[in-house]
Short mmCIF file of C-alpha atoms in Angstrom, two decimals:
data_model
loop_
_atom_site.label_atom_id
_atom_site.label_comp_id
_atom_site.label_asym_id
_atom_site.label_seq_id
_atom_site.Cartn_x
_atom_site.Cartn_y
_atom_site.Cartn_z
CA MET F 1 19.49 5.31 -9.78
CA LEU F 2 15.86 7.51 -10.15
CA VAL F 3 12.71 5.82 -9.07
CA LEU F 4 9.61 7.21 -9.78
CA ALA F 5 7.02 5.74 -7.43
CA ILE F 6 3.24 5.71 -7.67
CA ASP F 7 0.74 4.50 -5.13
CA THR F 8 -3.16 4.46 -5.28
CA SER F 9 -4.13 1.89 -3.24
CA THR F 10 -5.99 4.09 -0.43
CA LYS F 11 -8.37 7.44 -1.13
CA ILE F 12 -4.71 9.30 -0.77
CA GLY F 13 -2.65 9.28 -4.13
CA THR F 14 1.15 9.84 -3.51
CA VAL F 15 3.80 10.08 -6.01
CA ALA F 16 7.35 10.65 -5.51
CA LEU F 17 10.92 11.00 -7.32
CA TYR F 18 14.02 9.53 -5.36
CA ASP F 19 17.24 8.88 -6.21
CA SER F 20 19.03 6.28 -4.43
CA THR F 21 22.36 8.50 -3.66
CA GLU F 22 20.47 11.98 -3.04
CA GLY F 23 17.06 10.71 -1.43
CA VAL F 24 13.76 12.06 -2.07
CA ILE F 25 13.70 14.50 -4.81
CA GLY F 26 9.99 15.20 -4.85
CA GLU F 27 6.89 14.13 -3.55
CA ILE F 28 3.27 15.12 -3.86
CA ASN F 29 0.15 13.06 -1.58
CA LEU F 30 -3.59 14.56 -3.27
CA ASN F 31 -6.20 13.91 -1.50
CA VAL F 32 -9.20 15.09 -3.46
CA LYS F 33 -12.84 13.48 -4.58
CA GLN F 34 -12.03 12.90 -7.72
CA ASN F 35 -11.14 9.42 -9.16
CA HIS F 36 -7.23 8.45 -9.18
CA SER F 37 -7.81 7.96 -12.91
CA ASP F 38 -8.75 11.81 -13.36
CA THR F 39 -5.52 13.01 -11.42
CA ILE F 40 -2.49 10.45 -11.50
CA MET F 41 -0.92 11.30 -14.84
CA VAL F 42 -1.25 14.99 -13.98
CA VAL F 43 0.31 14.79 -10.54
CA ILE F 44 3.04 12.80 -12.47
CA ASP F 45 3.32 15.54 -14.57
CA THR F 46 3.30 18.21 -11.88
CA LEU F 47 5.83 16.30 -10.11
CA PHE F 48 8.44 16.22 -12.90
CA LYS F 49 8.17 19.82 -13.76
CA LEU F 50 8.33 21.10 -10.19
CA SER F 51 11.58 18.47 -9.82
CA LYS F 52 12.86 20.16 -13.08
CA LYS F 53 13.39 16.21 -14.17
CA GLU F 54 12.37 14.43 -17.45
CA ILE F 55 10.23 11.22 -17.59
CA LYS F 56 13.25 9.79 -19.56
CA ASP F 57 15.62 10.47 -16.68
CA ILE F 58 14.11 7.30 -14.51
CA ASP F 59 15.79 4.07 -14.01
CA LYS F 60 12.61 2.41 -12.81
CA ILE F 61 9.21 2.23 -11.89
CA ALA F 62 7.79 1.28 -8.27
CA VAL F 63 4.09 0.50 -7.57
CA SER F 64 1.89 -0.44 -4.59
CA SER F 65 0.43 -3.39 -5.60
CA GLY F 66 -2.55 -3.29 -2.98
CA PRO F 67 -3.90 -4.41 -1.05
CA GLY F 68 -7.04 -1.38 -0.91
CA SER F 69 -8.91 0.09 -2.93
CA PHE F 70 -10.08 -2.29 -5.69
CA THR F 71 -10.47 0.61 -8.19
CA GLY F 72 -7.48 2.26 -7.19
CA ILE F 73 -5.10 -0.79 -7.14
CA ARG F 74 -5.68 -1.34 -10.59
CA ILE F 75 -5.02 2.22 -11.63
CA GLY F 76 -2.12 2.54 -10.09
CA VAL F 77 -0.41 -0.88 -11.70
CA ALA F 78 -2.22 -0.20 -14.88
CA VAL F 79 -0.34 3.47 -15.00
CA ALA F 80 2.82 2.02 -14.12
CA LYS F 81 3.20 -1.13 -16.44
CA GLY F 82 1.85 1.56 -19.01
CA LEU F 83 4.74 3.63 -18.70
CA ALA F 84 7.67 0.71 -17.67
CA TYR F 85 6.44 -0.78 -21.25
CA SER F 86 6.77 2.10 -23.08
CA LEU F 87 10.07 3.51 -21.25
CA GLU F 88 11.27 0.17 -21.46
CA LYS F 89 12.30 0.38 -17.66
CA PRO F 90 12.35 -2.20 -14.88
CA ILE F 91 8.62 -2.26 -12.58
CA VAL F 92 8.61 -2.94 -9.01
CA GLY F 93 5.17 -3.57 -7.08
CA ILE F 94 5.65 -3.76 -3.34
CA ASN F 95 3.09 -4.54 -0.84
CA GLU F 96 0.91 -1.48 0.77
CA LEU F 97 1.04 -2.87 4.24
CA ASP F 98 4.94 -3.53 4.13
CA ILE F 99 5.12 0.49 2.79
CA LEU F 100 2.57 1.11 6.23
CA ALA F 101 4.76 -0.78 8.53
CA GLU F 102 7.56 1.26 7.70
CA LEU F 103 6.13 4.24 9.05
CA ALA F 104 6.60 2.46 12.65
CA GLY F 105 9.78 4.17 12.99
CA LYS F 106 12.16 1.38 14.42
CA ARG F 107 9.62 1.26 16.96
CA THR F 108 10.56 -2.32 19.65
CA GLY F 109 7.27 -4.83 20.11
CA LYS F 110 4.70 -6.10 17.78
CA ILE F 111 2.99 -3.88 14.97
CA ILE F 112 0.34 -4.39 12.91
CA ALA F 113 -0.41 -2.39 9.38
CA MET F 114 -4.12 -2.02 8.53
CA LEU F 115 -6.18 -1.29 5.91
CA ASP F 116 -9.52 -0.51 5.88
CA ALA F 117 -12.18 -2.94 4.42
CA ARG F 118 -15.51 -1.33 6.17
CA LYS F 119 -17.83 -2.68 8.47
CA GLU F 120 -14.79 -3.35 11.29
CA ARG F 121 -12.63 -5.38 8.70
CA VAL F 122 -9.20 -4.79 7.37
CA PHE F 123 -6.51 -6.08 5.45
CA TYR F 124 -3.63 -6.38 7.56
CA ALA F 125 -0.27 -8.23 8.56
CA ILE F 126 2.00 -8.26 11.88
CA TYR F 127 5.64 -7.20 11.93
CA ARG F 128 8.37 -6.41 14.79
CA TYR F 129 11.92 -5.03 14.51
CA PHE F 130 14.84 -7.58 14.99
CA ASP F 131 18.56 -6.19 15.22
CA SER F 132 17.10 -2.92 13.55
CA ASN F 133 15.27 -4.83 10.54
CA LEU F 134 11.54 -4.70 9.91
CA VAL F 135 10.21 -8.56 9.88
CA ARG F 136 6.84 -9.39 8.60
CA GLU F 137 5.50 -12.28 11.10
CA SER F 138 2.31 -13.03 9.52
CA GLU F 139 0.56 -13.55 5.91
CA TYR F 140 -1.16 -10.62 4.37
CA LEU F 141 -4.35 -11.22 5.61
CA ASP F 142 -8.20 -10.00 5.84
CA GLY F 143 -9.97 -10.25 9.41
CA GLU F 144 -12.32 -8.60 11.80
CA ILE F 145 -11.22 -6.12 14.62
CA ARG F 146 -12.07 -8.25 16.99
CA ASP F 147 -10.61 -11.52 16.05
CA ILE F 148 -7.31 -9.45 15.40
CA VAL F 149 -6.53 -8.18 18.73
CA LYS F 150 -8.36 -10.79 21.37
CA ASP F 151 -6.52 -12.08 23.74
CA SER F 152 -3.36 -9.97 23.03
CA SER F 153 -1.28 -9.42 26.01
CA GLU F 154 1.25 -7.24 24.73
CA GLU F 155 1.02 -3.68 23.72
CA ILE F 156 0.64 -3.40 20.00
CA LEU F 157 1.32 -0.43 17.97
CA PHE F 158 -1.64 -0.11 14.85
CA LEU F 159 -0.84 1.46 11.53
CA GLY F 160 -2.99 2.89 8.70
CA ASP F 161 -6.45 4.00 7.90
CA GLY F 162 -7.82 0.91 9.32
CA ALA F 163 -6.75 1.70 12.57
CA GLU F 164 -7.61 4.88 12.48
CA ALA F 165 -11.24 3.89 11.28
CA ASN F 166 -11.31 1.53 13.82
CA LYS F 167 -9.29 3.15 16.36
CA THR F 168 -12.63 3.52 19.02
CA LEU F 169 -13.54 0.00 19.07
CA ILE F 170 -9.79 -1.21 19.17
CA THR F 171 -9.16 1.01 22.29
CA GLU F 172 -12.65 -0.59 23.64
CA LEU F 173 -10.95 -4.16 23.49
CA MET F 174 -7.38 -3.36 24.55
CA GLY F 175 -7.14 -0.16 26.61
CA GLU F 176 -3.76 1.18 26.97
CA LYS F 177 -2.43 -1.72 25.51
CA ALA F 178 -3.31 -0.01 22.08
CA ILE F 179 -1.00 2.28 20.61
CA PHE F 180 -2.04 4.51 17.47
CA ASN F 181 0.48 6.99 15.38
CA LEU F 182 -0.45 10.43 14.61
CA LYS F 183 -2.72 10.64 12.00
CA SER F 184 -0.21 12.57 9.64
CA ASN F 185 1.87 8.91 9.93
CA ASN F 186 -0.95 6.96 8.99
CA ILE F 187 -0.72 8.15 5.11
CA PRO F 188 1.55 5.68 3.11
CA ARG F 189 4.40 7.20 1.64
CA SER F 190 5.33 7.10 -2.32
CA SER F 191 9.02 7.66 -1.17
CA ILE F 192 8.91 4.62 1.62
CA LEU F 193 7.79 2.92 -1.48
CA ALA F 194 10.71 4.19 -4.09
CA GLU F 195 13.37 3.14 -1.27
CA LEU F 196 11.89 -0.60 -0.67
CA SER F 197 11.87 -0.79 -4.33
CA LEU F 198 16.01 -0.44 -4.84
CA ASN F 199 17.23 -4.06 -4.95
CA LYS F 200 13.89 -5.49 -6.44
CA GLU F 201 12.04 -6.39 -9.72
CA ASP F 202 9.47 -7.72 -11.08
CA ASN F 203 8.74 -9.22 -14.48
CA LEU F 204 6.34 -6.54 -16.34
CA PHE F 205 4.23 -9.43 -17.51
CA THR F 206 3.13 -11.43 -14.20
CA LEU F 207 2.81 -8.10 -12.06
CA GLU F 208 -0.50 -8.12 -10.89
CA PRO F 209 -2.97 -6.05 -8.13
CA PHE F 210 -2.82 -7.92 -5.05
CA TYR F 211 -6.25 -7.98 -3.55
CA VAL F 212 -5.87 -10.35 -0.19
CA ASN F 213 -9.53 -11.35 -0.67
CA LYS F 214 -11.28 -11.75 -4.00
CA THR F 215 -13.18 -8.70 -5.61
CA GLN F 216 -17.03 -8.43 -5.85
CA ALA F 217 -16.52 -9.27 -10.07
CA GLU F 218 -14.64 -12.18 -9.01
CA ARG F 219 -17.08 -13.27 -6.59
CA GLU F 220 -19.80 -13.09 -8.81
CA LYS F 221 -17.77 -14.57 -11.60
CA GLU F 222 -17.06 -17.55 -9.17
CA ASN F 223 -20.47 -17.98 -8.09
CA GLN F 224 -21.90 -18.20 -11.82
CA GLU F 225 -19.34 -20.76 -12.38
CA LYS F 226 -20.77 -22.64 -9.58
CA LEU F 227 -24.11 -22.24 -10.52
CA LYS F 228 -23.16 -23.70 -14.26
CA ASN F 229 -21.51 -26.71 -12.86
CA THR F 230 -24.33 -27.41 -10.81
CA TYR F 231 -26.70 -28.17 -13.92
CA ILE F 232 -23.83 -30.29 -16.08
#
């Protein structure tokens, strides 16, 4: 099975071609100031050319469904759904935090994958390995760093750009109990996304971005509805 994986949930856009038998055929990570909407199709086209594959060869499309950048998530999901529809291929959405957690590398102990939400807030989830299987122990959450790590009595491995952005604060709060991966290991890998998608499938028409919390537009709409109801 040949999978095209697309991840634009963070500032680094990443796409991969992954074969269920051969492994990674090709993977491109792109970190530029342009919006993902300006680059993602160019990167996908380049990936196929370098891999000497054609887009009609793929069997499935995998996409990061978020959380992360609201705009980035929408772009990635829209592109993936458009390709799946036009090529008549199955599609799978995988949570970005689950992708990040796989970077822990079979480490024992508590793992927290984090995506930066600014102002000392992160999107996060808690994981742990049991019998070599990565298990998520929490819901997908949105919270403040101080609340997340308070009263922690064990070492925690922190992953993701949320951990990188808040490393100083986390270290101040936890000291040596805070463990961080190397910077290069905090980058989501679309090849991991592809591998996680192998035995899964979503409904093309119901697959939606996963935000954890509401977008600004959604909050404004909700406030308008509340004001409207006040005067009824």
